[in-house]
CSV table of C-alpha atoms and ligand atoms in Angstrom, one decimal:
chain,number,residue,atom,x,y,z
A,428,MET,CA,-80.4,84.3,-11.9
A,429,GLU,CA,-76.7,84.5,-11.3
A,430,ARG,CA,-75.7,82.4,-8.2
A,431,TYR,CA,-71.9,82.4,-8.3
A,432,SER,CA,-69.5,85.4,-8.5
A,433,GLU,CA,-66.2,86.7,-7.5
A,434,ILE,CA,-65.8,90.0,-5.5
A,435,THR,CA,-62.5,91.4,-6.6
A,436,ASN,CA,-62.4,95.0,-5.4
A,437,LYS,CA,-62.5,95.0,-1.6
A,438,ASN,CA,-62.3,91.9,0.6
A,439,LYS,CA,-61.7,89.5,-2.3
A,440,ARG,CA,-63.8,86.5,-2.1
A,441,GLU,CA,-66.0,84.1,-3.9
A,442,ILE,CA,-69.8,84.4,-3.2
A,443,VAL,CA,-72.6,82.1,-3.8
A,444,LEU,CA,-76.3,82.9,-3.6
A,445,LEU,CA,-78.0,79.7,-2.5
A,446,LYS,CA,-81.6,78.5,-2.4
A,447,SER,CA,-83.1,77.8,1.0
A,448,PHE,CA,-86.3,77.0,3.0
A,449,PRO,CA,-88.6,79.9,3.6
A,450,CYS,CA,-87.2,82.8,5.7
A,451,LYS,CA,-88.3,82.3,9.3
A,452,TRP,CA,-89.5,85.8,9.6
A,453,GLY,CA,-90.5,86.6,6.0
A,454,LYS,CA,-92.3,89.8,6.7
A,455,CYS,CA,-89.9,92.7,6.2
A,456,SER,CA,-91.9,95.4,4.3
A,457,PHE,CA,-89.2,96.0,1.7
A,458,CYS,CA,-88.4,92.4,0.9
A,459,ASP,CA,-89.4,90.4,-2.2
A,460,TYR,CA,-86.3,88.1,-2.5
A,461,ILE,CA,-88.1,85.5,-0.3
A,462,LEU,CA,-89.7,84.6,-3.6
A,463,ASP,CA,-86.6,82.6,-4.2
A,464,ASN,CA,-87.3,80.4,-1.1
A,465,SER,CA,-88.6,76.9,-1.7
A,466,ASN,CA,-90.1,74.1,0.4
A,467,SER,CA,-88.6,71.3,-1.7
A,468,GLU,CA,-85.4,70.1,0.0
A,469,GLU,CA,-84.6,68.0,-3.1
A,470,GLU,CA,-84.9,71.0,-5.5
A,471,ILE,CA,-82.9,73.2,-3.1
A,472,ASN,CA,-80.0,70.9,-2.8
A,473,LYS,CA,-79.9,70.1,-6.5
A,474,ILE,CA,-79.6,73.7,-7.4
A,475,ASN,CA,-77.2,74.4,-4.5
A,476,PHE,CA,-74.8,71.5,-5.4
A,477,GLU,CA,-74.6,72.8,-9.0
A,478,VAL,CA,-73.8,76.3,-7.7
A,479,LEU,CA,-71.2,75.1,-5.2
A,480,GLU,CA,-69.2,73.3,-8.0
A,481,ASN,CA,-68.0,76.7,-9.2
A,482,ILE,CA,-66.1,77.4,-6.0
A,483,THR,CA,-62.3,77.3,-6.5
A,484,GLY,CA,-61.0,78.5,-3.2
A,485,LYS,CA,-58.8,81.0,-5.0
A,486,PHE,CA,-59.1,83.7,-2.4
A,487,LYS,CA,-59.4,81.4,0.6
A,488,VAL,CA,-62.5,83.4,1.5
A,489,LEU,CA,-66.1,82.4,0.7
A,490,GLU,CA,-69.4,84.2,1.3
A,491,VAL,CA,-72.6,82.2,1.4
A,492,ILE,CA,-75.9,84.1,1.1
A,493,ASN,CA,-79.5,82.9,0.7
A,494,SER,CA,-82.7,84.7,0.7
A,495,GLY,CA,-83.1,84.4,4.5
A,496,SER,CA,-80.6,83.2,7.1
A,497,CYS,CA,-78.0,80.5,6.9
A,498,PHE,CA,-80.0,78.5,9.4
A,499,GLU,CA,-82.6,78.0,6.6
A,500,ILE,CA,-80.1,76.2,4.3
A,501,PRO,CA,-80.7,72.4,4.3
A,502,ILE,CA,-78.1,70.3,6.2
A,503,LYS,CA,-77.1,68.5,3.0
A,504,THR,CA,-76.1,71.7,1.4
A,505,LEU,CA,-74.3,72.8,4.6
A,506,GLU,CA,-72.4,69.6,4.7
A,507,LYS,CA,-71.4,70.1,1.1
A,508,ILE,CA,-70.1,73.6,1.8
A,509,LYS,CA,-68.0,72.1,4.7
A,510,GLU,CA,-66.5,69.5,2.4
A,511,ILE,CA,-65.6,72.2,-0.1
A,512,ILE,CA,-64.1,74.4,2.6
A,513,ASN,CA,-61.8,71.6,3.7
A,514,GLU,CA,-61.0,70.5,0.1
A,515,LYS,CA,-60.2,74.0,-1.1
A,516,LYS,CA,-58.6,75.1,2.1
A,517,ILE,CA,-60.9,78.0,2.6
A,518,GLU,CA,-60.0,79.9,5.8
A,519,LYS,CA,-62.8,82.5,6.2
A,520,LEU,CA,-66.6,82.3,5.7
A,521,PHE,CA,-69.1,85.1,5.5
A,522,LEU,CA,-72.6,84.0,6.5
A,523,GLU,CA,-75.8,86.0,7.1
A,524,SER,CA,-78.5,85.6,9.6
A,525,HIS,CA,-81.5,87.4,11.0
A,526,TRP,CA,-81.4,88.7,14.6
A,527,ALA,CA,-83.9,86.0,15.6
A,528,TYR,CA,-81.1,83.4,15.5
A,529,LYS,CA,-78.6,85.5,17.5
A,530,ASN,CA,-78.2,82.7,20.1
A,531,ARG,CA,-77.4,80.0,17.6
A,532,LEU,CA,-74.5,81.6,15.8
A,533,ASP,CA,-72.0,79.5,17.6
A,534,GLU,CA,-73.6,76.3,16.2
A,535,MET,CA,-72.4,77.5,12.7
A,536,ARG,CA,-69.0,78.5,14.1
A,537,GLU,CA,-68.5,75.0,15.6
A,538,PHE,CA,-69.9,73.2,12.5
A,539,PHE,CA,-67.6,74.9,10.1
A,540,GLY,CA,-64.6,75.2,12.4
A,541,ILE,CA,-63.1,78.2,10.6
A,542,GLU,CA,-63.4,82.0,11.1
A,543,ILE,CA,-66.9,83.2,10.3
A,544,ILE,CA,-67.9,86.8,9.7
A,545,PHE,CA,-71.6,87.0,10.6
A,546,LYS,CA,-73.5,89.6,8.7
A,547,SER,CA,-77.0,90.7,9.6
A,548,GLY,CA,-79.6,93.0,8.0
A,549,VAL,CA,-79.8,95.9,10.3
A,550,GLU,CA,-81.1,98.2,7.7
A,551,THR,CA,-80.9,101.2,10.1
A,552,PHE,CA,-79.9,101.7,13.7
A,553,ASP,CA,-83.0,103.9,14.1
A,554,ASN,CA,-85.1,101.4,16.0
A,555,ASP,CA,-88.5,102.9,15.0
A,556,PHE,CA,-87.7,103.0,11.4
A,557,ARG,CA,-86.2,99.5,11.4
A,558,ASN,CA,-89.0,97.8,13.4
A,559,LYS,CA,-92.1,99.8,12.7
A,560,PHE,CA,-91.7,101.0,9.1
A,561,LEU,CA,-89.4,98.3,7.7
A,562,ASN,CA,-91.0,95.6,10.0
A,563,LYS,CA,-87.6,94.0,10.5
A,564,ASN,CA,-88.4,92.4,13.9
A,565,ALA,CA,-84.8,92.9,15.0
A,566,ASN,CA,-85.2,94.3,18.5
A,567,PHE,CA,-81.9,95.3,19.7
A,568,LYS,CA,-81.4,98.5,21.7
A,569,ASP,CA,-78.3,99.9,20.0
A,570,TYR,CA,-75.3,99.0,18.0
A,571,LYS,CA,-73.5,97.7,21.1
A,572,GLU,CA,-76.1,95.0,21.7
A,573,PHE,CA,-76.1,94.1,18.0
A,574,LYS,CA,-72.3,93.8,18.2
A,575,ASN,CA,-72.5,91.4,21.0
A,576,TYR,CA,-73.6,88.8,18.5
A,577,PHE,CA,-72.8,90.0,14.9
A,578,ASP,CA,-69.7,91.1,13.2
A,579,SER,CA,-71.0,93.0,10.1
A,580,PRO,CA,-74.2,95.1,9.8
A,581,CYS,CA,-76.0,95.6,6.5
A,582,ILE,CA,-77.5,99.0,6.2
A,583,MET,CA,-80.0,100.2,3.7
A,584,VAL,CA,-80.2,103.8,2.4
A,585,GLY,CA,-82.5,105.7,0.0
A,586,ILE,CA,-85.9,104.7,1.2
A,587,LYS,CA,-88.8,107.1,1.2
A,588,GLY,CA,-89.5,108.1,4.7
A,589,GLN,CA,-85.8,107.8,5.7
A,590,THR,CA,-84.1,111.0,6.7
A,591,LYS,CA,-80.6,112.3,6.1
A,592,GLU,CA,-80.0,112.3,9.9
A,593,MET,CA,-80.8,108.7,10.1
A,594,ILE,CA,-78.3,107.8,7.3
A,595,ASP,CA,-75.6,110.1,8.8
A,596,ASN,CA,-76.0,108.3,12.1
A,597,ASP,CA,-75.9,104.9,10.5
A,598,ILE,CA,-72.8,105.6,8.5
A,599,ASP,CA,-71.0,107.1,11.5
A,600,ILE,CA,-71.8,103.9,13.5
A,601,ILE,CA,-70.5,101.5,10.9
A,602,LEU,CA,-67.5,103.6,10.1
A,603,ASN,CA,-66.3,103.9,13.7
A,604,ASN,CA,-67.5,100.6,15.3
A,605,PHE,CA,-67.3,97.7,13.0
A,606,ASN,CA,-64.6,96.0,11.1
A,607,HIS,CA,-66.8,95.2,8.3
A,608,ALA,CA,-70.2,96.5,7.0
A,609,THR,CA,-72.3,96.7,3.9
A,610,VAL,CA,-74.4,99.6,2.6
A,611,ASN,CA,-77.2,98.7,0.2
A,612,VAL,CA,-78.7,101.6,-1.8
A,613,PHE,CA,-82.4,100.7,-2.1
A,614,VAL,CA,-83.7,99.7,-5.5
A,615,ASN,CA,-87.4,99.6,-6.2
A,616,ASN,CA,-88.7,96.0,-6.2
A,617,SER,CA,-92.2,94.5,-6.0
A,618,SER,CA,-92.7,95.5,-2.4
A,619,GLU,CA,-94.7,98.6,-1.3
A,620,ILE,CA,-91.6,100.4,-0.2
A,621,LYS,CA,-90.3,103.1,-2.5
A,622,ARG,CA,-86.8,104.5,-3.3
A,623,ASP,CA,-86.2,108.2,-2.7
A,624,ASN,CA,-84.1,109.3,-5.6
A,625,GLU,CA,-83.3,112.7,-4.1
A,626,LEU,CA,-82.0,111.0,-0.9
A,627,VAL,CA,-80.0,108.5,-3.0
A,628,SER,CA,-78.3,111.4,-5.0
A,629,TRP,CA,-77.5,113.2,-1.7
A,630,PHE,CA,-76.0,109.9,-0.3
A,631,VAL,CA,-73.9,109.1,-3.3
A,632,GLU,CA,-72.5,112.7,-3.4
A,633,LYS,CA,-71.8,112.9,0.3
A,634,TYR,CA,-70.5,109.5,0.9
A,635,LYS,CA,-68.6,108.7,-2.3
A,636,PHE,CA,-65.4,108.5,-0.1
A,637,LEU,CA,-66.8,105.2,1.2
A,638,ASP,CA,-65.7,103.7,-2.1
A,639,ASN,CA,-62.1,104.1,-0.8
A,640,ILE,CA,-62.7,102.6,2.6
A,641,ASP,CA,-61.8,99.0,2.7
A,642,HIS,CA,-64.1,97.8,5.4
A,643,ILE,CA,-67.2,99.4,4.0
A,644,GLU,CA,-68.8,97.9,0.8
A,645,VAL,CA,-71.5,100.0,-0.9
A,646,LEU,CA,-73.9,98.2,-3.3
A,647,TYR,CA,-75.4,100.8,-5.6
A,648,ASN,CA,-77.4,98.0,-7.2
A,649,ASN,CA,-78.4,94.8,-5.6
A,650,THR,CA,-76.6,92.8,-8.1
A,651,ASP,CA,-73.2,94.6,-7.5
A,652,PHE,CA,-71.8,91.5,-5.8
A,653,GLY,CA,-72.4,89.7,-9.1
A,654,VAL,CA,-75.2,87.5,-7.8
A,655,GLY,CA,-79.0,87.8,-8.0
A,656,ASP,CA,-81.1,89.2,-10.8
B,695,LIG,S1,-85.3,88.6,7.1
B,695,LIG,FE1,-84.3,88.9,5.1
B,695,LIG,S2,-85.2,87.4,3.8
B,695,LIG,FE2,-86.5,87.4,5.6
B,695,LIG,S3,-88.2,88.9,5.1
B,695,LIG,FE3,-86.5,90.1,6.1
B,695,LIG,S4,-85.2,90.9,4.5
B,695,LIG,FE4,-86.5,89.2,3.6
């Protein structure tokens, strides 16, 4: 499992995939990365401290992800991240959180004291598909409500059951209303949810221009940021 990488094409930054306590929700139908979660604080911190040693601060920007929300990262790890941020003069931090923590985001902003770009897994702005099919439990009405809290939506494309119209609408929203967004092309995993290869081919062809758009990052494989397995 790779846990440290450098993103060097768009929005240059270092990225670490940390271990954390179990995802508070843990029931999204497409998710199997919660298998990386642990209940052992000692084990989590030990692994995280080793991973964090790789950070050089060379881009002044760091992204911290875990298989869940940043609020599930133990405090000792958070304190270590803060220490490194100060030491390496990091100016911007990307963090990720589920909608359930939307009212707590300022806690992280105050704790770290630097600019934070908050990402969140929207998967799609189609409310039915997101909450009924993907079981995301992220109950916002529209992108405007989401944007009241978060800076950067993560969208998922290429799932069986998803339509081209849903994807067109999602891409239109992220292109025109957010300063940063990520598109994850769905890759089959151990969950019941399946990839629609025809839909993926259509997406890749129609939206290849996204590769040249600075504020949209497309992950064709879930290891494209260089972390994960
Ligand atoms: S919130 Fe994220 S980590 Fe938790 S179950 Fe859903 S996709 Fe998985």
